Coordinates of N, CA and C and ligand atoms in Angstrom, one line a residue:
M1 N 15.8 -14.5 3.3 CA 15.9 -13.1 3.1 C 14.7 -12.5 2.4
A2 N 14.1 -11.5 3.0 CA 12.9 -10.9 2.4 C 12.6 -9.6 3.0
I3 N 12.0 -8.7 2.2 CA 11.5 -7.4 2.8 C 10.3 -7.7 3.7
E4 N 10.4 -7.3 4.9 CA 9.3 -7.5 5.8 C 8.8 -6.2 6.5
R5 N 7.6 -6.3 7.0 CA 7.0 -5.2 7.7 C 6.8 -5.7 9.2
T6 N 7.0 -4.8 10.1 CA 6.8 -5.2 11.5 C 6.3 -4.0 12.3
L7 N 5.6 -4.3 13.4 CA 5.1 -3.2 14.3 C 6.2 -2.9 15.4
L8 N 6.5 -1.7 15.5 CA 7.4 -1.2 16.5 C 6.7 -0.2 17.3
L9 N 6.6 -0.4 18.6 CA 6.0 0.6 19.5 C 7.1 1.2 20.4
C10 N 7.1 2.6 20.5 CA 7.8 3.2 21.6 C 6.7 3.4 22.7
K11 N 6.9 2.6 23.8 CA 5.8 2.4 24.8 C 5.7 3.7 25.6
P12 N 4.7 3.9 26.5 CA 4.5 5.1 27.2 C 5.8 5.6 28.1
D13 N 6.6 4.6 28.5 CA 7.8 5.0 29.3 C 8.8 5.7 28.3
A14 N 8.9 5.3 27.1 CA 9.8 6.0 26.1 C 9.3 7.4 25.8
V15 N 8.0 7.5 25.6 CA 7.4 8.8 25.3 C 7.6 9.7 26.6
S16 N 7.3 9.2 27.7 CA 7.4 10.0 29.0 C 8.8 10.5 29.2
R17 N 9.8 9.6 28.9 CA 11.2 9.9 29.2 C 11.8 10.7 28.0
G18 N 11.1 11.0 27.0 CA 11.6 11.8 25.9 C 12.7 11.1 25.1
I19 N 12.6 9.8 24.9 CA 13.6 9.1 24.1 C 13.1 8.5 22.8
T20 N 11.8 8.9 22.4 CA 11.3 8.3 21.1 C 12.3 8.7 20.0
G21 N 12.8 9.9 20.1 CA 13.7 10.4 19.0 C 14.9 9.5 18.9
D22 N 15.5 9.2 20.1 CA 16.7 8.3 20.0 C 16.4 6.9 19.4
I23 N 15.2 6.4 19.8 CA 14.8 5.1 19.3 C 14.6 5.2 17.8
I24 N 13.9 6.2 17.3 CA 13.6 6.4 15.9 C 15.0 6.5 15.1
A25 N 15.9 7.3 15.8 CA 17.2 7.5 15.1 C 17.9 6.2 14.9
R26 N 17.8 5.3 15.9 CA 18.5 4.0 15.8 C 17.9 3.2 14.7
L27 N 16.6 3.2 14.5 CA 15.9 2.5 13.5 C 16.4 3.0 12.1
E28 N 16.4 4.4 12.0 CA 16.7 5.0 10.7 C 18.2 4.8 10.4
R29 N 19.0 4.8 11.4 CA 20.5 4.6 11.2 C 20.7 3.2 10.7
R30 N 19.9 2.3 11.1 CA 20.1 0.9 10.6 C 19.6 0.8 9.1
G31 N 18.9 1.8 8.7 CA 18.4 1.8 7.3 C 16.9 1.4 7.2
Y32 N 16.3 1.1 8.3 CA 14.9 0.7 8.2 C 14.0 1.9 7.8
L33 N 13.0 1.6 7.1 CA 12.1 2.6 6.6 C 10.8 2.7 7.5
I34 N 10.4 3.9 7.9 CA 9.1 4.0 8.6 C 8.1 4.2 7.5
I35 N 7.1 3.3 7.4 CA 6.0 3.5 6.4 C 4.7 3.8 7.0
A36 N 4.6 3.9 8.3 CA 3.4 4.4 9.0 C 3.8 4.8 10.4
M37 N 3.2 5.9 10.9 CA 3.6 6.3 12.3 C 2.5 7.1 12.9
K38 N 2.1 6.8 14.1 CA 1.2 7.7 14.8 C 1.4 7.6 16.3
M39 N 1.1 8.8 17.0 CA 1.0 8.8 18.4 C -0.4 8.6 18.9
M40 N -0.6 7.8 19.9 CA -2.0 7.5 20.3 C -1.9 6.9 21.7
Q41 N -3.1 6.9 22.4 CA -3.2 6.3 23.7 C -4.2 5.1 23.5
L42 N -3.7 3.9 23.9 CA -4.6 2.7 23.8 C -5.6 2.7 24.9
D43 N -6.8 2.2 24.5 CA -7.8 1.9 25.6 C -7.6 0.4 25.9
G44 N -8.2 0.0 27.0 CA -8.0 -1.4 27.6 C -8.3 -2.5 26.6
E45 N -9.4 -2.3 25.8 CA -9.8 -3.3 24.8 C -8.7 -3.5 23.8
R46 N -8.2 -2.4 23.2 CA -7.2 -2.6 22.2 C -5.9 -3.1 22.8
A47 N -5.6 -2.7 24.0 CA -4.4 -3.2 24.7 C -4.5 -4.7 24.9
R48 N -5.6 -5.2 25.4 CA -5.8 -6.6 25.7 C -5.7 -7.4 24.4
K49 N -6.2 -6.8 23.3 CA -6.2 -7.5 22.0 C -4.7 -7.6 21.5
H50 N -4.0 -6.5 21.7 CA -2.6 -6.5 21.3 C -1.8 -7.6 22.0
Y51 N -2.0 -7.6 23.4 CA -1.2 -8.5 24.2 C -2.0 -9.8 24.5
A52 N -2.9 -10.3 23.6 CA -3.8 -11.4 23.9 C -3.0 -12.7 24.3
E53 N -1.8 -12.9 23.7 CA -1.0 -14.1 23.9 C -0.6 -14.2 25.4
H54 N -0.6 -13.0 26.1 CA -0.2 -13.0 27.5 C -1.3 -13.0 28.5
A55 N -2.6 -13.1 28.0 CA -3.7 -13.1 28.9 C -3.6 -14.3 29.9
G56 N -3.9 -14.0 31.2 CA -3.8 -15.0 32.2 C -2.5 -15.1 32.9
K57 N -1.5 -14.5 32.3 CA -0.1 -14.5 33.0 C -0.1 -13.5 34.2
P58 N 0.7 -13.7 35.2 CA 0.7 -12.9 36.4 C 0.9 -11.4 36.0
F59 N 1.7 -11.1 35.0 CA 2.0 -9.7 34.7 C 1.0 -9.0 33.8
F60 N 0.0 -9.8 33.3 CA -0.9 -9.3 32.3 C -1.6 -8.0 32.6
D61 N -2.3 -8.0 33.8 CA -3.0 -6.8 34.2 C -2.1 -5.6 34.3
G62 N -1.0 -5.8 34.9 CA 0.0 -4.6 35.0 C 0.5 -4.1 33.7
L63 N 0.6 -5.1 32.8 CA 1.1 -4.7 31.4 C 0.0 -3.9 30.7
V64 N -1.2 -4.3 30.8 CA -2.3 -3.6 30.2 C -2.4 -2.2 30.8
K65 N -2.3 -2.1 32.1 CA -2.4 -0.9 32.8 C -1.3 0.1 32.4
F66 N -0.1 -0.5 32.2 CA 1.0 0.4 31.8 C 0.9 0.8 30.4
I67 N 0.5 -0.1 29.5 CA 0.5 0.3 28.1 C -0.6 1.3 27.7
T68 N -1.6 1.3 28.6 CA -2.7 2.3 28.4 C -2.5 3.6 29.3
S69 N -1.4 3.7 30.0 CA -1.2 4.8 31.0 C -0.9 6.1 30.3
G70 N -0.5 6.1 29.1 CA -0.1 7.4 28.4 C 0.1 7.1 27.0
P71 N 0.4 8.2 26.2 CA 0.6 8.0 24.8 C 1.8 7.2 24.4
L72 N 1.7 6.5 23.3 CA 2.8 5.7 22.7 C 2.9 6.1 21.3
V73 N 4.1 5.7 20.7 CA 4.3 6.0 19.3 C 4.3 4.7 18.6
A74 N 3.4 4.5 17.7 CA 3.3 3.2 16.9 C 3.9 3.4 15.5
M75 N 4.7 2.5 15.1 CA 5.3 2.6 13.7 C 5.2 1.3 13.0
C76 N 5.1 1.4 11.7 CA 5.3 0.2 10.9 C 6.7 0.4 10.2
I77 N 7.6 -0.6 10.5 CA 8.9 -0.5 10.0 C 9.1 -1.5 8.8
E78 N 9.7 -1.1 7.8 CA 9.9 -2.0 6.6 C 11.4 -2.1 6.3
G79 N 11.8 -3.3 6.0 CA 13.2 -3.5 5.7 C 13.6 -5.0 5.5
E80 N 14.8 -5.2 5.1 CA 15.2 -6.6 4.9 C 15.2 -7.3 6.3
S81 N 14.5 -8.4 6.4 CA 14.4 -9.2 7.6 C 14.1 -8.3 8.8
A82 N 13.2 -7.4 8.6 CA 12.9 -6.3 9.6 C 12.4 -6.9 11.0
I83 N 11.7 -8.0 10.9 CA 11.1 -8.5 12.2 C 12.3 -8.9 13.1
A84 N 13.2 -9.8 12.6 CA 14.3 -10.2 13.5 C 15.3 -9.0 13.7
G85 N 15.4 -8.2 12.7 CA 16.4 -7.0 12.9 C 15.9 -6.0 13.9
C86 N 14.7 -5.8 13.9 CA 14.2 -4.8 15.0 C 14.3 -5.5 16.3
R87 N 14.0 -6.8 16.4 CA 14.1 -7.4 17.7 C 15.6 -7.4 18.2
Q88 N 16.5 -7.5 17.2 CA 17.9 -7.4 17.6 C 18.3 -6.0 18.1
L89 N 17.8 -4.9 17.4 CA 18.0 -3.6 17.9 C 17.4 -3.3 19.3
M90 N 16.2 -3.9 19.5 CA 15.5 -3.7 20.8 C 16.3 -4.4 21.9
G91 N 16.8 -5.6 21.7 CA 17.5 -6.4 22.8 C 16.4 -7.3 23.4
A92 N 16.9 -8.2 24.3 CA 16.1 -9.2 24.9 C 15.1 -8.5 25.9
T93 N 14.0 -9.2 26.1 CA 12.9 -8.6 26.9 C 13.3 -8.0 28.2
D94 N 14.2 -8.7 28.9 CA 14.7 -8.2 30.2 C 16.0 -7.4 30.0
P95 N 16.0 -6.1 30.3 CA 17.2 -5.3 30.0 C 18.5 -5.8 30.6
L96 N 18.3 -6.6 31.7 CA 19.6 -7.2 32.3 C 20.2 -8.2 31.4
T97 N 19.5 -8.9 30.5 CA 20.1 -9.9 29.6 C 20.2 -9.4 28.2
A98 N 19.7 -8.2 27.9 CA 19.7 -7.6 26.6 C 21.2 -7.3 26.2
A99 N 21.5 -7.5 24.9 CA 22.9 -7.3 24.5 C 23.3 -5.8 24.7
P100 N 24.5 -5.6 25.2 CA 25.0 -4.2 25.3 C 24.9 -3.5 23.9
G101 N 24.4 -2.3 23.9 CA 24.3 -1.6 22.6 C 22.9 -1.6 22.1
S102 N 22.1 -2.5 22.6 CA 20.7 -2.6 22.2 C 19.9 -1.5 23.0
I103 N 18.7 -1.2 22.5 CA 17.9 -0.1 23.1 C 17.6 -0.5 24.5
R104 N 17.2 -1.7 24.8 CA 16.8 -2.0 26.2 C 18.0 -2.0 27.1
A105 N 19.1 -2.5 26.6 CA 20.3 -2.5 27.5 C 20.8 -1.1 27.7
D106 N 20.7 -0.2 26.7 CA 21.2 1.1 26.9 C 20.3 2.1 27.6
Y107 N 19.0 1.8 27.6 CA 18.1 2.8 28.2 C 17.2 2.3 29.3
A108 N 17.1 1.0 29.5 CA 16.1 0.4 30.4 C 16.7 -0.4 31.6
Q109 N 16.0 -0.5 32.7 CA 16.5 -1.2 33.8 C 15.6 -2.5 34.1
T110 N 14.3 -2.4 33.9 CA 13.4 -3.5 34.3 C 12.6 -4.0 33.1
I111 N 12.2 -5.3 33.3 CA 11.4 -5.9 32.2 C 10.0 -5.3 32.0
G112 N 9.5 -4.7 33.1 CA 8.2 -4.1 33.0 C 8.2 -2.7 32.4
R113 N 9.3 -2.1 32.3 CA 9.5 -0.8 31.7 C 10.6 -0.8 30.7
N114 N 10.4 -1.7 29.6 CA 11.5 -1.9 28.7 C 11.3 -1.2 27.4
L115 N 10.5 -0.1 27.4 CA 10.5 0.9 26.4 C 10.0 0.6 25.0
V116 N 10.2 -0.6 24.5 CA 9.8 -0.8 23.1 C 9.1 -2.2 23.0
H117 N 8.3 -2.2 21.9 CA 7.6 -3.5 21.5 C 8.0 -3.7 20.1
G118 N 8.3 -5.0 19.7 CA 8.4 -5.4 18.3 C 7.8 -6.7 18.0
S119 N 7.1 -6.8 16.9 CA 6.5 -8.1 16.6 C 7.5 -9.2 16.6
D120 N 7.1 -10.4 17.0 CA 8.1 -11.5 17.1 C 8.0 -12.5 15.9
S121 N 7.1 -12.3 15.0 CA 7.0 -13.3 13.8 C 6.1 -12.6 12.8
H122 N 6.1 -13.2 11.6 CA 5.3 -12.8 10.5 C 3.8 -12.7 10.9
E123 N 3.4 -13.8 11.6 CA 1.9 -13.8 11.9 C 1.6 -12.7 12.9
S124 N 2.5 -12.5 13.9 CA 2.3 -11.5 14.9 C 2.3 -10.1 14.2
A125 N 3.2 -9.9 13.3 CA 3.3 -8.6 12.6 C 2.0 -8.3 11.9
E126 N 1.5 -9.2 11.2 CA 0.3 -9.0 10.4 C -0.9 -8.7 11.3
R127 N -1.0 -9.5 12.4 CA -2.1 -9.4 13.3 C -2.0 -8.0 14.1
E128 N -0.8 -7.7 14.5 CA -0.6 -6.5 15.4 C -0.7 -5.2 14.5
L129 N -0.2 -5.2 13.3 CA -0.3 -4.0 12.5 C -1.8 -3.6 12.2
Q130 N -2.6 -4.6 12.1 CA -4.1 -4.3 11.9 C -4.7 -3.7 13.1
I131 N -4.1 -3.9 14.3 CA -4.7 -3.3 15.5 C -4.4 -1.8 15.6
F132 N -3.3 -1.4 15.0 CA -2.8 0.0 15.1 C -3.0 0.8 13.9
F133 N -3.1 0.2 12.7 CA -3.2 1.0 11.5 C -4.3 0.5 10.5
Q134 N -4.8 1.5 9.8 CA -5.7 1.3 8.7 C -4.9 1.2 7.4
P135 N -5.4 0.6 6.3 CA -4.6 0.5 5.1 C -4.2 1.9 4.6
A136 N -5.0 2.9 4.8 CA -4.7 4.3 4.3 C -3.5 4.9 5.1
D137 N -3.1 4.4 6.2 CA -2.1 5.0 7.0 C -0.7 4.7 6.4
F138 N -0.6 3.7 5.5 CA 0.8 3.3 5.0 C 1.2 4.1 3.8
V139 N 2.4 4.5 3.8 CA 3.0 5.2 2.6 C 3.9 4.2 1.8
S140 N 4.1 4.5 0.6 CA 5.1 3.6 -0.2 C 6.5 4.2 -0.1
R141 N 7.4 3.4 0.2 CA 8.8 3.9 0.2 C 9.6 3.0 -0.8
K142 N 8.9 2.6 -1.8 CA 9.4 1.8 -2.9 C 10.8 2.3 -3.4
H143 N 10.8 3.6 -3.7 CA 12.0 4.2 -4.3 C 13.2 4.1 -3.3
D144 N 12.9 4.3 -2.0 CA 14.0 4.2 -1.0 C 14.4 2.8 -0.9
L145 N 13.5 1.9 -0.9 CA 13.9 0.4 -0.9 C 14.8 0.1 -2.0
E146 N 14.4 0.6 -3.2 CA 15.2 0.3 -4.4 C 16.6 0.9 -4.3
R147 N 16.6 2.1 -3.8 CA 17.9 2.8 -3.8 C 18.9 2.3 -2.7
W148 N 18.3 1.9 -1.5 CA 19.2 1.7 -0.4 C 19.2 0.3 0.1
I149 N 18.2 -0.5 -0.2 CA 18.1 -1.8 0.4 C 18.3 -3.0 -0.5
F150 N 17.6 -3.0 -1.6 CA 17.7 -4.1 -2.5 C 19.1 -4.2 -3.0
E151 N 19.6 -5.5 -3.0 CA 21.0 -5.7 -3.5 C 20.8 -6.2 -4.9
K152 N 21.4 -5.5 -5.9 CA 21.2 -5.9 -7.3 C 22.3 -6.8 -7.7
Ligands
IDP201 P1 8.8 -8.9 24.2 O1 8.2 -7.5 24.4 O2 10.3 -8.9 24.2 O3 8.2 -9.5 22.9 P2 7.0 -10.6 25.7 O4 7.4 -11.9 26.3 O5 6.1 -10.7 24.5 O6 8.3 -9.8 25.4 O7 6.2 -9.8 26.8 C1 5.5 -8.6 26.5 C2 5.9 -7.5 27.5 O8 5.4 -7.9 28.7 C3 7.4 -7.3 27.7 O9 8.0 -6.4 26.8 C4 7.4 -6.8 29.1 O10 7.2 -5.4 29.2 C5 6.3 -7.5 29.8 N1 6.7 -8.7 30.5 C6 7.1 -9.9 30.0 N2 7.4 -10.7 31.0 C7 7.3 -10.0 32.1 C8 7.5 -10.4 33.5 O11 7.9 -11.5 33.8 N3 7.2 -9.4 34.4 C9 6.8 -8.2 34.1 N4 6.6 -7.8 32.8 C10 6.8 -8.7 31.8
MG202 MG1 6.3 -10.2 22.5

């Protein structure tokens, strides 16, 4: 158990479909804290860096083309075990196998348009957050953490 930070993206399909608000509402309802947030459009270089682990896979070029196709909303989420917790809220990569009630099961149909990205480990979170945010982009939500999340 530990307070963690993770990168959460509302991908271009979520922005285009107007469901970023629903996604953010689910994160906030769970009690996660947004400590950085920006809307931006990725260029190819940054997209390939973000998805470097998938370079060479058959879906890689399509993935880069899609993630650069329009604006996305990038967030740093903070909370207790936030890396695994956000992955749970998102649901499995393929919406057809995602748990009912998860974002991907509730809003998506295909693996290539599955609306959200979430870091899958500590190492990924640290690496990915640096791709999207500068140190000055982060706010402190220490008081909210103390009030709502730390168990005394
Ligand atoms: P994740 O987003 O659940 O972490 P990853 O395996 O890291 O899933 O894949 C990154 C993204 O690449 C997925 O969210 C999905 O949009 C896309 N992707 C993964 N596998 C496939 C595939 O087999 N076909 C098409 N797109 C895929
Ligand atoms: Mg992944």
